[in-house]
XYZ file of C-alpha atoms in Angstrom:
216
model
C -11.584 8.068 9.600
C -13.041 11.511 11.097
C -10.685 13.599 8.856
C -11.328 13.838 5.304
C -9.114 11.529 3.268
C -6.980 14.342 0.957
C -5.718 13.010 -2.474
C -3.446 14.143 -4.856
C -3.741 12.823 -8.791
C -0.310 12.363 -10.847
C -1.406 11.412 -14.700
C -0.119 12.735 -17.826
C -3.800 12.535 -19.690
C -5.993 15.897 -18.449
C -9.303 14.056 -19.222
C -8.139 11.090 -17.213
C -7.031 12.905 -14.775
C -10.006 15.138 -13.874
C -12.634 12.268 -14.929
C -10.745 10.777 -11.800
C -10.612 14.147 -9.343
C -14.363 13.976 -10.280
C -15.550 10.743 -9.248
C -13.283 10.939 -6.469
C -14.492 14.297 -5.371
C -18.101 13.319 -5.949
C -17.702 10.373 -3.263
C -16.498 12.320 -0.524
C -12.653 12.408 -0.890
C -11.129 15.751 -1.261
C -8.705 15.956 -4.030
C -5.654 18.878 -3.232
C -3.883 18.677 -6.240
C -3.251 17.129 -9.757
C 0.489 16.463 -11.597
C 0.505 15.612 -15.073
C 4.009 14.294 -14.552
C 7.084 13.359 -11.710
C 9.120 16.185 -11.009
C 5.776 18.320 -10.220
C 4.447 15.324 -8.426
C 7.084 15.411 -6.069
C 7.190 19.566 -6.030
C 3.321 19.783 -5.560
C 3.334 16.498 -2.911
C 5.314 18.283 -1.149
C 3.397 21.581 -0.405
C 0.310 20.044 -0.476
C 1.217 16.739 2.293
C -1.753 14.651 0.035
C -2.494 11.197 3.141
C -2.730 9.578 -0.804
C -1.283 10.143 -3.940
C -2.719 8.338 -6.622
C 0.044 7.958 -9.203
C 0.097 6.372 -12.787
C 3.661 5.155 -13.795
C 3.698 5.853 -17.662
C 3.966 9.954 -17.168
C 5.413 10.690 -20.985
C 9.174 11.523 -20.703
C 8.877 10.782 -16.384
C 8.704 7.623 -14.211
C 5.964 7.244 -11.906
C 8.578 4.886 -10.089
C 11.227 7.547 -9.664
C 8.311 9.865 -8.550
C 7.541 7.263 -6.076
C 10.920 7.342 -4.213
C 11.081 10.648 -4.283
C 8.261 11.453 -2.753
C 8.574 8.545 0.161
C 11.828 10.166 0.775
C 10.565 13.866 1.712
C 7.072 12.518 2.297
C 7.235 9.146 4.675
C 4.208 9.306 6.280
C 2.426 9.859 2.432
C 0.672 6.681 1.276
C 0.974 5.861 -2.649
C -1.594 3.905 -4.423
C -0.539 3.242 -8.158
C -3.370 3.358 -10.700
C -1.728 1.853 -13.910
C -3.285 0.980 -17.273
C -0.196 -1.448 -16.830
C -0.266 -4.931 -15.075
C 3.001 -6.277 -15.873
C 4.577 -8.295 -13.285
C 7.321 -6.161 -13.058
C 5.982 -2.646 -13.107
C 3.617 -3.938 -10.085
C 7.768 -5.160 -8.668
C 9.148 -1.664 -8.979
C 6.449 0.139 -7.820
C 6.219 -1.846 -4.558
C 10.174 -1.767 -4.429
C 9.719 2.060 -4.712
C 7.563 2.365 -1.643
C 4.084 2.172 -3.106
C 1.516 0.487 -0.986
C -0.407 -0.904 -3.316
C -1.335 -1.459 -7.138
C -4.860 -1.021 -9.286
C -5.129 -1.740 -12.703
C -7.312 1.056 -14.841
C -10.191 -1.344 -15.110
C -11.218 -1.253 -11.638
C -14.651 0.321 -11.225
C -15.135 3.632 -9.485
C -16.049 2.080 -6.533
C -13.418 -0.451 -6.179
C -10.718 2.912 -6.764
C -12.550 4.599 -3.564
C -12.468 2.475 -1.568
C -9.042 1.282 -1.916
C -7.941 4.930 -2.068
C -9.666 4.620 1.441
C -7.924 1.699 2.501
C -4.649 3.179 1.266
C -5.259 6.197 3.789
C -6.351 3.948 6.708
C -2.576 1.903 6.002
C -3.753 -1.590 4.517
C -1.979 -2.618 1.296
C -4.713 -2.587 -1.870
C -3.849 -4.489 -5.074
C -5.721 -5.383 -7.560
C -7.218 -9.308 -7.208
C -3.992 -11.670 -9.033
C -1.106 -9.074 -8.689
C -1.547 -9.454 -4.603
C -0.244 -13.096 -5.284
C 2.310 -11.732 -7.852
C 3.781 -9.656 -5.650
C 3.536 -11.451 -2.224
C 5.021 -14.950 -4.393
C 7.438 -13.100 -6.210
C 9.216 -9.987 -4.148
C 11.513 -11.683 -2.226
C 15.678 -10.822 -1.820
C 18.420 -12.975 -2.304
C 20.603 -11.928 0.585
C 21.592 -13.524 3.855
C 19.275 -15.127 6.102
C 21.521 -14.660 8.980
C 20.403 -13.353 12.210
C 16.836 -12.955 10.375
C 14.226 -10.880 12.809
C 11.436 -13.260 11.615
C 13.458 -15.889 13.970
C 11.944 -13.552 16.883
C 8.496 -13.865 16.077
C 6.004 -16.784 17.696
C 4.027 -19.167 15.091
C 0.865 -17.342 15.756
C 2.577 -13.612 15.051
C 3.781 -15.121 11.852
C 0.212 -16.749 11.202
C -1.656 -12.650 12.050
C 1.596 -11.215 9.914
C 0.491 -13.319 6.806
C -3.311 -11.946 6.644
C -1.828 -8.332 7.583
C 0.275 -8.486 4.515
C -2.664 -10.295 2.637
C -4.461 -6.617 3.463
C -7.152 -7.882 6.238
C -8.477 -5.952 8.719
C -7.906 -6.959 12.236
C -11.848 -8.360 12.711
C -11.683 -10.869 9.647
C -7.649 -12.004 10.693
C -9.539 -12.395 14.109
C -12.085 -14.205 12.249
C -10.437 -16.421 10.418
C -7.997 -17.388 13.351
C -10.889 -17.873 15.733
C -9.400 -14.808 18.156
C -10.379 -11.611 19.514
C -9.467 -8.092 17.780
C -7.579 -7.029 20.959
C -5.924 -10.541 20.837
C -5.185 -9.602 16.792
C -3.873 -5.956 17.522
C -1.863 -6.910 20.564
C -0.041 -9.684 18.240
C 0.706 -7.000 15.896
C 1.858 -4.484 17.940
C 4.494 -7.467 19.425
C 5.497 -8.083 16.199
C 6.119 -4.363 15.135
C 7.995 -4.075 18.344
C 10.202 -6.850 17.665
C 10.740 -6.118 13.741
C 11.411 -2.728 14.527
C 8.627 -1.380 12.110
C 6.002 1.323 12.847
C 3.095 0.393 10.478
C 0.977 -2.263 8.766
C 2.521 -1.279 5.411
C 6.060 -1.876 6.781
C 4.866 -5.230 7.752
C 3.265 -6.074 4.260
C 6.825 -5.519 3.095
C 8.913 -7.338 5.562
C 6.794 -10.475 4.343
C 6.624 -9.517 0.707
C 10.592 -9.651 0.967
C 10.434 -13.279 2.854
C 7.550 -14.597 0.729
C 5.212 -15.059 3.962
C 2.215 -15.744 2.153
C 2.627 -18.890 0.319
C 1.012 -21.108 2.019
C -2.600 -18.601 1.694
């Protein structure tokens, strides 16, 4: 991306919270703004317009959850990457349910936060390795199949809509499906036209909620 990738921090521990600003910072990412808890998330989100916020869930007294749907909701276009000392199954559920776009666990190195802060700016869902499979498995509703848009779709858009929502880029789904790029990204844009969507992320979730990736 030519424009710098701007970043906002939500954490409720300062030293955590500006060790991260830091490394972030010191890797070419420029951080607008920290929030040591929800309700200023959302407050400083919105003057700010962060592409990311990186947002912890356990904010004290706040949820990072509620902070997530609030921002989505004045913010749509704002990605949200959680970075959670928690990896239970169903924190990672409600955070993806919220409208996060994807989920790292504390323990990932600097350079695995970067780039998927990266990633999260470009529009590619970024979890952590095992919670992808939690949450792709697992994140599914329990209401009607009737009239389901996925009925619209041709085997081979279903086959590129299971490595988008897997996070690959275009060149390895084009890889591993022995097709062009242009072949990959006109398959996608005919599925987002059909589905109604408008972005990659949008499609990660449409197959989250249909458990799409099963079959890896």
């Amino acid at each position: 991306m030519t424009e710098p990738v701007t970043v906002m921090i939500v954490d409720d521990h300062p030293m955590w919270r500006d060790g991260v600003a830091r490394d972030l910072a010191d890797r070419g990412l420029t951080v607008v703004a920290t929030a040591p808890d929800g309700p200023s998330a959302v407050r400083i989100a919105i003057a700010t317009r962060p592409r990311v916020v990186l947002m912890d869930l356990n904010l004290g007294a706040t949820s990072g959850v509620d902070a997530i749907s609030a921002i989505i909701g004045k913010l749509p276009d704002t990605r949200i990457l959680v970075l959670s000392a928690s990896g239970e199954h169903q924190d990672v559920l409600d955070a993806v349910k919220a409208g996060a776009n994807g989920y790292l666990v504390k323990s990932a190195s600097v350079t695995e936060l970067v780039d998927a802060v990266r990633r999260t700016a470009e529009g590619s869902p970024v979890f952590t390795p095992g919670l992808a499979g939690l949450v792709l498995g697992e994140l599914r509703p329990g209401g009607s199949a009737s009239a389901d848009p996925q009925t619209r779709l041709t085997e081979r858009e279903t086959d590129v809509l299971r490595l988008v929502a897997k996070g690959m880029t275009s060149r390895r789904i084009a890889e591993r499906l022995v097709l062009s790029p242009r072949t990959v990204e006109s398959h996608v844009q005919n599925t987002l036209r059909k589905l109604h969507l408008h972005n990659r992320v949008e499609l990660t979730r449409f197959a989250i909620e249909r458990g799409l990736t099963e079959d890896g």
